[in-house]
PDB file of C-alpha atoms in Angstrom:
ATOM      1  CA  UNK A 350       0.000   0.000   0.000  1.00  0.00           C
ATOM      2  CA  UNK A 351       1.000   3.448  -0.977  1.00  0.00           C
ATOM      3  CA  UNK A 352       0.182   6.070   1.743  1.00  0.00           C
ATOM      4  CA  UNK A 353       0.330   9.858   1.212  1.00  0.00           C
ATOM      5  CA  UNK A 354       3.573  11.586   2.556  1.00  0.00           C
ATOM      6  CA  UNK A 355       1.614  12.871   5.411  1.00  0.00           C
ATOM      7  CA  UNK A 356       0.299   9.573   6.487  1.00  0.00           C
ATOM      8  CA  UNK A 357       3.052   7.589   5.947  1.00  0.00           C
ATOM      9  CA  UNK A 358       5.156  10.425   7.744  1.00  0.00           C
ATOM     10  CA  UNK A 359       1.834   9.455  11.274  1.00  0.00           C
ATOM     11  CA  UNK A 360       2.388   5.636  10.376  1.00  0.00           C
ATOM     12  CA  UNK A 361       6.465   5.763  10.702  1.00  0.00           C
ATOM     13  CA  UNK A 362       6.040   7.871  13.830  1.00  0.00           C
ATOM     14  CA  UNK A 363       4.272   4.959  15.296  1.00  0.00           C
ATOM     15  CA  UNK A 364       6.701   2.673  17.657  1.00  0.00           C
ATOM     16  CA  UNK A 365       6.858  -1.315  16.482  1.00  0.00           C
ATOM     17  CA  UNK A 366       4.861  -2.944  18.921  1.00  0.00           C
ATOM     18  CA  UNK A 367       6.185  -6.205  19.327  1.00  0.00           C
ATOM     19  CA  UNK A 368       4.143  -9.506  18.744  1.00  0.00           C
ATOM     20  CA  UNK A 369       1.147  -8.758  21.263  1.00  0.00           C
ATOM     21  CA  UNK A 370       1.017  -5.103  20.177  1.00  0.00           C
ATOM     22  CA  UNK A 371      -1.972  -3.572  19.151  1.00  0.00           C
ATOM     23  CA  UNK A 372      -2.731   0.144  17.771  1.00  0.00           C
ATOM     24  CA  UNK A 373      -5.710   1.994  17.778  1.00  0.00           C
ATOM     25  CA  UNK A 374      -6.545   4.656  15.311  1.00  0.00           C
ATOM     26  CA  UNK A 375      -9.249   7.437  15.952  1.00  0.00           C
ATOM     27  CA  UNK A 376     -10.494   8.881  13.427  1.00  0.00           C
ATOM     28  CA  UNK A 377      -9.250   6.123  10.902  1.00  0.00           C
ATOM     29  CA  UNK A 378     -11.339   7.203   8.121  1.00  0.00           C
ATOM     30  CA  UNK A 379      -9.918   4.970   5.207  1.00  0.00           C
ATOM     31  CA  UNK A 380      -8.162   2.476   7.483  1.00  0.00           C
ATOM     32  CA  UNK A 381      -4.963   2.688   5.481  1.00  0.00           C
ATOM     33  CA  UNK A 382      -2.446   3.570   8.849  1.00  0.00           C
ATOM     34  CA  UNK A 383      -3.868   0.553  10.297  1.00  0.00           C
ATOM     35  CA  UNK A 384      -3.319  -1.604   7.362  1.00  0.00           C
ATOM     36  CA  UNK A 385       0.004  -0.159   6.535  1.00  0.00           C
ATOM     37  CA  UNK A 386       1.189  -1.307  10.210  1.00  0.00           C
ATOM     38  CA  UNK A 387      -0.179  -4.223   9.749  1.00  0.00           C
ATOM     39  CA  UNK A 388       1.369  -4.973   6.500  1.00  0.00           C
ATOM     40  CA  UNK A 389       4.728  -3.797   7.203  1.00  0.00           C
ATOM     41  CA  UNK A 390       4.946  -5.908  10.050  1.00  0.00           C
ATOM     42  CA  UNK A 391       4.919  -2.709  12.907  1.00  0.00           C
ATOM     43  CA  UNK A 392       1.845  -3.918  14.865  1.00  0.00           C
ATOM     44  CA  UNK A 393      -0.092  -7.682  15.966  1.00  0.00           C
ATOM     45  CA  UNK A 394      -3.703  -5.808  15.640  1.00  0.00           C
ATOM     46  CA  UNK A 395      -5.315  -2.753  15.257  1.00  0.00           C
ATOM     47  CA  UNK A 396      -8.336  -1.586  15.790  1.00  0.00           C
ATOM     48  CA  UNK A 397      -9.890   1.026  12.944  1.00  0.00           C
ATOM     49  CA  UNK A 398     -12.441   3.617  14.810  1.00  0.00           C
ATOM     50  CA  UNK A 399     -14.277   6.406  13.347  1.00  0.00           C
ATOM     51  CA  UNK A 400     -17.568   8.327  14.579  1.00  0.00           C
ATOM     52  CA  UNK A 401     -19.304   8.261  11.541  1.00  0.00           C
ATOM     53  CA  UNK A 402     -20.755   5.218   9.720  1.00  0.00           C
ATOM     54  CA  UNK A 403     -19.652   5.865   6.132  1.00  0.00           C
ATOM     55  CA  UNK A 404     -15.657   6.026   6.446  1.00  0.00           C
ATOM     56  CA  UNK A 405     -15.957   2.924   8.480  1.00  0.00           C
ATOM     57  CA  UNK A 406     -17.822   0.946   6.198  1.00  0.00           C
ATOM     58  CA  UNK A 407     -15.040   2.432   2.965  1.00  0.00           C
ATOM     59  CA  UNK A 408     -12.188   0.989   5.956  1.00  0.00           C
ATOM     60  CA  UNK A 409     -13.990  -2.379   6.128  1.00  0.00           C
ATOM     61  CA  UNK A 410     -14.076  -2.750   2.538  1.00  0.00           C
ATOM     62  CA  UNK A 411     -10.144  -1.889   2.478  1.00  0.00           C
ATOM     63  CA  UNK A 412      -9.390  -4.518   5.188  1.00  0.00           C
ATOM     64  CA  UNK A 413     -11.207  -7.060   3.660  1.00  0.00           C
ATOM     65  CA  UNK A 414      -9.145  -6.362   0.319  1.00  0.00           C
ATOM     66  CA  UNK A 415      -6.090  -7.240   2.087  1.00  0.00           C
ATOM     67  CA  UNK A 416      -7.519 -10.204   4.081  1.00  0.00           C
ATOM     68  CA  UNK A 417      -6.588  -8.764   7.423  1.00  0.00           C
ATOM     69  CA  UNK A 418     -10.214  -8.744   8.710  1.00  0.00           C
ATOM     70  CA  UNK A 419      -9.033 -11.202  11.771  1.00  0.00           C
ATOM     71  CA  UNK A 420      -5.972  -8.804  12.838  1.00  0.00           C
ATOM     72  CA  UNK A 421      -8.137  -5.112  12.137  1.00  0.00           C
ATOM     73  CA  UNK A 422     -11.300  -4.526  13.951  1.00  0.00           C
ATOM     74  CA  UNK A 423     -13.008  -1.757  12.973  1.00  0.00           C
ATOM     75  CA  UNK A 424     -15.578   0.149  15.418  1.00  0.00           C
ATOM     76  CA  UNK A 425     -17.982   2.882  15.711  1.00  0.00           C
ATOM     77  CA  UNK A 426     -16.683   5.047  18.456  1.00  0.00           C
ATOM     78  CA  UNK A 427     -16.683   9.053  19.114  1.00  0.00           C
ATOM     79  CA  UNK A 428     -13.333   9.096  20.281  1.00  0.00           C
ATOM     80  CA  UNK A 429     -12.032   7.002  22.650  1.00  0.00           C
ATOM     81  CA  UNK A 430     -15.558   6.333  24.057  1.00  0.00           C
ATOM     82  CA  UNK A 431     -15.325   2.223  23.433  1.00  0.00           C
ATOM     83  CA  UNK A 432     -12.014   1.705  23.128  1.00  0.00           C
ATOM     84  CA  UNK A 433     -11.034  -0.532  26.254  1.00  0.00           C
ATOM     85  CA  UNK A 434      -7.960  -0.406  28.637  1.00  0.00           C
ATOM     86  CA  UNK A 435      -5.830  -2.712  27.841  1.00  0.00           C
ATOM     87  CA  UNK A 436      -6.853  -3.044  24.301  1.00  0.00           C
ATOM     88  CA  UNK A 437      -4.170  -0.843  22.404  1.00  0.00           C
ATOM     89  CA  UNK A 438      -0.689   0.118  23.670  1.00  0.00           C
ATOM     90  CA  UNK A 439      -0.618   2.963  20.795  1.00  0.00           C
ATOM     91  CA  UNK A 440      -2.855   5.286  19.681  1.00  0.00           C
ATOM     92  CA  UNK A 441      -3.032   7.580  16.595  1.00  0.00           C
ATOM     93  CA  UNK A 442      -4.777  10.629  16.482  1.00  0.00           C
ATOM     94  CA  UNK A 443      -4.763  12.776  13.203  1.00  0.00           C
ATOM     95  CA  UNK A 444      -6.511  15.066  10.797  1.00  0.00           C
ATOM     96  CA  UNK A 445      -8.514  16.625  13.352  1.00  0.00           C
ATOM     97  CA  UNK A 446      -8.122  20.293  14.771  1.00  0.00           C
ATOM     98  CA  UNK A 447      -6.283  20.487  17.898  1.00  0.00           C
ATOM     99  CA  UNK A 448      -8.965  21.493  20.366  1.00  0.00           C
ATOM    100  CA  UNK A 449     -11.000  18.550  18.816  1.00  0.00           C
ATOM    101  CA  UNK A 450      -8.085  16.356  19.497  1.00  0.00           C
ATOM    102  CA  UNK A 451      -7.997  18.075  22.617  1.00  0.00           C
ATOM    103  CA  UNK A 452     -11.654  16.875  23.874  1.00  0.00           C
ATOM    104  CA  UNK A 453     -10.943  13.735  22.449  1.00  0.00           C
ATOM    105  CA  UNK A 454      -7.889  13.114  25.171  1.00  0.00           C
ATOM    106  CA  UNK A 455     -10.091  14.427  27.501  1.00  0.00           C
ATOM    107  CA  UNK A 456     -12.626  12.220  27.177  1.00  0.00           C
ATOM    108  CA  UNK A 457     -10.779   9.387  27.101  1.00  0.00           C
ATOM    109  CA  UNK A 458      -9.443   9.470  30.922  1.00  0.00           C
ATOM    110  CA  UNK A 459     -10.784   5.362  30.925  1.00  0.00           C
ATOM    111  CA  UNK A 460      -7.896   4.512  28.760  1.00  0.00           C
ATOM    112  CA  UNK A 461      -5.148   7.189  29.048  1.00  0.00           C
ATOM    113  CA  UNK A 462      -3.067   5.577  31.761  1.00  0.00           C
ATOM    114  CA  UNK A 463      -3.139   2.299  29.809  1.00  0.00           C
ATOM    115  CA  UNK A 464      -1.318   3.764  26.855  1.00  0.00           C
ATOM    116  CA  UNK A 465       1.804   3.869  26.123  1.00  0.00           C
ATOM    117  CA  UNK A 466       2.555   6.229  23.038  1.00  0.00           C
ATOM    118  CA  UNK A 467       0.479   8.572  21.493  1.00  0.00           C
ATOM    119  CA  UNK A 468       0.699   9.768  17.391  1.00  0.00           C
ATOM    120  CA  UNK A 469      -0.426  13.010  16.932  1.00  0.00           C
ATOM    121  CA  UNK A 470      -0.861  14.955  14.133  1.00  0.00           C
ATOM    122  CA  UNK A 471      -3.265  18.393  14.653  1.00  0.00           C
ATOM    123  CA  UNK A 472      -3.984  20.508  12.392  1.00  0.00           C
ATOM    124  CA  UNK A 473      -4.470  23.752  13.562  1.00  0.00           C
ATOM    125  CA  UNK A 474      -4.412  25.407  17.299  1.00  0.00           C
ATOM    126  CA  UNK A 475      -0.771  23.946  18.419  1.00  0.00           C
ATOM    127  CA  UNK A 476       0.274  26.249  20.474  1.00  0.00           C
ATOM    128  CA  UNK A 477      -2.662  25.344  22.605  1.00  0.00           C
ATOM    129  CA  UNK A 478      -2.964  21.666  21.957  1.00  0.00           C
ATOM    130  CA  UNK A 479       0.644  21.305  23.348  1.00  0.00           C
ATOM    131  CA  UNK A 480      -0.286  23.415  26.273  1.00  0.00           C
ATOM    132  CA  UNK A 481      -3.156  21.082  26.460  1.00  0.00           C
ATOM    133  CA  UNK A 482      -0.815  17.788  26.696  1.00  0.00           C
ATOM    134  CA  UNK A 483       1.923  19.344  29.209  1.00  0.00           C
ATOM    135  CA  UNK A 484      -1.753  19.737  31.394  1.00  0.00           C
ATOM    136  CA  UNK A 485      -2.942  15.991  30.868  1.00  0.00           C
ATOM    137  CA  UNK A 486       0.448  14.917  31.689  1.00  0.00           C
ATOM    138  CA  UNK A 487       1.541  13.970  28.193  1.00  0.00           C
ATOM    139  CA  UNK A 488       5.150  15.170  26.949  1.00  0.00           C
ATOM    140  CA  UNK A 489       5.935  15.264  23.709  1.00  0.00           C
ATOM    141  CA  UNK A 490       9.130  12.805  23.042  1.00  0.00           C
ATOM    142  CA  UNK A 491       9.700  13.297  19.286  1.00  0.00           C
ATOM    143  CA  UNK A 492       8.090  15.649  16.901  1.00  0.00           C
ATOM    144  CA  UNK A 493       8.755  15.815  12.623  1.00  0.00           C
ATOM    145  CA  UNK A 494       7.261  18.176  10.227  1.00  0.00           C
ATOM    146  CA  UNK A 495       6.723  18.029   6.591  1.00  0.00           C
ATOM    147  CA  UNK A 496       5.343  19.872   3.723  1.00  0.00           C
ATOM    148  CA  UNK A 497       2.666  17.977   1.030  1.00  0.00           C
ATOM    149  CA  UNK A 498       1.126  20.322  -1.606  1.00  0.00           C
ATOM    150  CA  UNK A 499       1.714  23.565   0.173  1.00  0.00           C
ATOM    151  CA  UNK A 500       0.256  22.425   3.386  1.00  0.00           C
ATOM    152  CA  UNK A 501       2.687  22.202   6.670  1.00  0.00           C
ATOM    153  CA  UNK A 502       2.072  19.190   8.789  1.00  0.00           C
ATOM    154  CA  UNK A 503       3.292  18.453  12.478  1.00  0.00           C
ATOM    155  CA  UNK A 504       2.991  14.618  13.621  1.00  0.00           C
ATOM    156  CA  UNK A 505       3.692  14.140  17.411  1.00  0.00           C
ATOM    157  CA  UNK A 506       4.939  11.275  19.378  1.00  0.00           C
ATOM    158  CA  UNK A 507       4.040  11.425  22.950  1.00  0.00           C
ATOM    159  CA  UNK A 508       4.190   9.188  26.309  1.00  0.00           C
ATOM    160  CA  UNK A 509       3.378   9.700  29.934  1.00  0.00           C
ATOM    161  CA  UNK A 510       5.427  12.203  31.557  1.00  0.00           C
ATOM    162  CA  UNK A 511       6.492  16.197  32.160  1.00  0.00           C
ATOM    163  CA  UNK A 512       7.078  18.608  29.456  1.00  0.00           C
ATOM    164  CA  UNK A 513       7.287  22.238  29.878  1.00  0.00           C
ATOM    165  CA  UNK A 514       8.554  25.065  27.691  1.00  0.00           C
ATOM    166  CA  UNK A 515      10.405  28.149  29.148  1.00  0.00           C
ATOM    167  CA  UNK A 516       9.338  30.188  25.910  1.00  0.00           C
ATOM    168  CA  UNK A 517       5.506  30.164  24.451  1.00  0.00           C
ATOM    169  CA  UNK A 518       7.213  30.148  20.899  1.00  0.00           C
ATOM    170  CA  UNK A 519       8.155  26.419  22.408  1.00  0.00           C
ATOM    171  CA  UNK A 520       4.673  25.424  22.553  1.00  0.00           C
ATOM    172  CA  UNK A 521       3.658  27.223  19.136  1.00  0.00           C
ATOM    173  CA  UNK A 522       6.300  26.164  17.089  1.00  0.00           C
ATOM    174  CA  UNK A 523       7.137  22.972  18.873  1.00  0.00           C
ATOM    175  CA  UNK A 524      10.032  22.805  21.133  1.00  0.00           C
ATOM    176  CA  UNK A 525      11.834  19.361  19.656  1.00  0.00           C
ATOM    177  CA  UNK A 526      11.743  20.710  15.897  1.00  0.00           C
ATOM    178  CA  UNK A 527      13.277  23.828  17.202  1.00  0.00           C
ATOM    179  CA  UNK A 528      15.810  21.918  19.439  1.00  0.00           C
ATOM    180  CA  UNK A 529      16.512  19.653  16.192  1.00  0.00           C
ATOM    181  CA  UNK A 530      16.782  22.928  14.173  1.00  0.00           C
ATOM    182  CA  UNK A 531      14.182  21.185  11.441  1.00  0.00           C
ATOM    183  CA  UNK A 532      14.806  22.507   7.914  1.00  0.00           C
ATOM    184  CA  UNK A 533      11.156  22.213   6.994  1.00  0.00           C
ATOM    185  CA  UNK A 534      10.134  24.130  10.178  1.00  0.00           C
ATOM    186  CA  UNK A 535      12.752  26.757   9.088  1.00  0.00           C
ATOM    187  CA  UNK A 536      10.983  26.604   5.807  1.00  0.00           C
ATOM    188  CA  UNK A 537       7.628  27.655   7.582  1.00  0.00           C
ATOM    189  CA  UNK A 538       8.827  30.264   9.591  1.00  0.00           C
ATOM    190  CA  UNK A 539      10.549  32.215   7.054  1.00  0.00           C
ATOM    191  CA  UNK A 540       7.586  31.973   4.614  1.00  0.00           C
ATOM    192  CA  UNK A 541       5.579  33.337   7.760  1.00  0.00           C
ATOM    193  CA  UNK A 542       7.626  35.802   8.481  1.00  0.00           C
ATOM    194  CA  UNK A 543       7.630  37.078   5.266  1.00  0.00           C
ATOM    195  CA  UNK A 544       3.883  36.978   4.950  1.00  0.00           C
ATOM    196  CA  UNK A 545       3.361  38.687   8.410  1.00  0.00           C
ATOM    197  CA  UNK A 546       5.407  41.533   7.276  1.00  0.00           C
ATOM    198  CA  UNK A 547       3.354  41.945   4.130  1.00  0.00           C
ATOM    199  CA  UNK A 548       0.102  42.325   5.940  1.00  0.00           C
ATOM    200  CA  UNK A 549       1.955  44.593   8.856  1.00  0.00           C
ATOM    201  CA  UNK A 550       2.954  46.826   6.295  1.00  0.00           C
ATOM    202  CA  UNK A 551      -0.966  46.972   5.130  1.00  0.00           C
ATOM    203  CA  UNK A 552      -2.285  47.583   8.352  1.00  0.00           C
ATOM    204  CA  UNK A 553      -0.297  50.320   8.660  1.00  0.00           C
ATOM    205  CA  UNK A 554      -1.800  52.450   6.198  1.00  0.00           C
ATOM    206  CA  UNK A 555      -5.432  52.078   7.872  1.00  0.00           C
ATOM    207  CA  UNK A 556      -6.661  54.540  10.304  1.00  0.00           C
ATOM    208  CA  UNK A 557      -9.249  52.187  11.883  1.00  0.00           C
ATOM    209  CA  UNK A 558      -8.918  51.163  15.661  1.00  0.00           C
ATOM    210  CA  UNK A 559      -9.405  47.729  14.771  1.00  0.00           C
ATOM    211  CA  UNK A 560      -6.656  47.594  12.118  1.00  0.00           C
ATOM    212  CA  UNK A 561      -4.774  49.041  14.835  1.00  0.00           C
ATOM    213  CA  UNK A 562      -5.614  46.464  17.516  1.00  0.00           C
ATOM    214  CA  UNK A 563      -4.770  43.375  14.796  1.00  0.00           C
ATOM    215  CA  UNK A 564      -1.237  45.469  13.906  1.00  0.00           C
ATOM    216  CA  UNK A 565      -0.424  45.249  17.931  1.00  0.00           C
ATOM    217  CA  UNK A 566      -1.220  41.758  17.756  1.00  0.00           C
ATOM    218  CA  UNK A 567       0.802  40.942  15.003  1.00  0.00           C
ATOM    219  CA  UNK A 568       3.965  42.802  16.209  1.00  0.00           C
ATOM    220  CA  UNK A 569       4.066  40.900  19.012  1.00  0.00           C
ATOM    221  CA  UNK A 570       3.250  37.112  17.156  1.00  0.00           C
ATOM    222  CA  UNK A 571       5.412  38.329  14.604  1.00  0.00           C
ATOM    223  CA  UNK A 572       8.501  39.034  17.455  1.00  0.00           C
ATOM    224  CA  UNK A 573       7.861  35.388  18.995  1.00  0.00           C
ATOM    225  CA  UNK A 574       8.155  34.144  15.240  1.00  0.00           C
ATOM    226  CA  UNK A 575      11.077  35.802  15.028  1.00  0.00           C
ATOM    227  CA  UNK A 576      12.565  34.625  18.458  1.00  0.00           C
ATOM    228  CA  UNK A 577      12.189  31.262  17.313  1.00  0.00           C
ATOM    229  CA  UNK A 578      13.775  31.722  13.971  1.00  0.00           C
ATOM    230  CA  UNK A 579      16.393  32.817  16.073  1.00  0.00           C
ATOM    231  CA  UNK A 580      16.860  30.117  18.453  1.00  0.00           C
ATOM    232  CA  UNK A 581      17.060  27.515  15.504  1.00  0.00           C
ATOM    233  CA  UNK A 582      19.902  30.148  13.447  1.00  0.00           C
ATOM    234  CA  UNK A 583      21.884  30.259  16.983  1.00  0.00           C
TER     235      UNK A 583
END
């Protein structure tokens, strides 16, 4: 199977499980992380969940096609809701927004001491989704971004334990990328920057108070962009 960069970039981030290891994946729409695992040997089961009906049935079809209906379960779930402790060591979380993601962690205090690693992969809000983990006791261990048809995507590996950032561009930008000095994130920030300069120059020019109160806002989101950018050039 073929995955997308992006999801082959969640699948890789997921640690091999060993020959009892199972994986559960929220939001699984297709079912292709579970089947990749499967397939390249990284996990003994999986379970495929999704909230809604349709995806699940279009991930049933695609487990069936690769006669691994005995190792995948699939399951209607919101979230965590049904999964079981005990039942998955790992569990991947992606596509979603972050405060979505967010709730979903939340909710799913039943199983959150029973697992071991968590993929992540938000899409928007990470500043506060990371702020979010470092409150539900989750530290982010290993963190890789990458860039598929224009879009910028961060995919998270995180276990049981303390994390805390001395700087909020930390939690923003994500403190291992910048501590790993990732090219791609370097990528990002310098297209931001130069995008946030654009519109502060724009701003400028209006008279309104609320084109003023935006232009505050971006100076200072603009200086912890640039504090970052210059923690990875130091």
């Amino acid at each position: 199977m073929k995955l997308s960069k992006r999801l082959e970039t969640i699948a890789e981030m997921v640690p091999e499980t060993g020959a009892d290891g199972r994986v559960a994946d929220i939001g699984t729409d297709h079912g292709f992380v579970p089947i990749w695992l499967l397939t390249h040997e990284r996990a003994a089961g999986a379970l495929a969940m999704d909230v809604r009906k349709g995806p699940l049935l279009r991930a049933q079809e695609h487990v069936r096609q690769y006669g691994l209906e005995e190792r995948i379960e699939t399951r209607l779930s919101d979230g965590l809701e049904k999964l079981q402790p005990g039942e998955a060591q790992t569990v991947v979380i992606a596509g979603m927004g972050g405060e979505l993601m967010l709730r979903i962690l939340r909710d799913g205090s039943h199983v959150r001491e029973s697992i071991r690693h968590w993929v992540l992969s938000p899409q928007s809000e990470l500043g506060l989704f990371r702020h979010g983990l470092e409150e539900l006791g989750l530290a982010v261990v290993k963190e890789t971004m990458l860039e598929e048809e224009g879009k910028y995507y961060t995919v998270m590996l995180a276990e049981p334990g303390k994390m805390h950032y001395e700087h909020e561009y930390e939690y923003r930008y994500g403190g291992c990328l910048l501590k790993d000095k990732s090219p791609v994130l370097r990528e990002f920030l310098e297209r931001e920057q130069r995008q946030y300069r654009q519109i502060l120059t724009q701003l400028e020019a209006q008279q309104s108070e609320t084109a003023k109160a935006r232009l505050a806002e971006m100076r200072d989101e603009l200086a912890e962009l640039e504090a970052a950018l210059g923690e990875m050039k130091g």
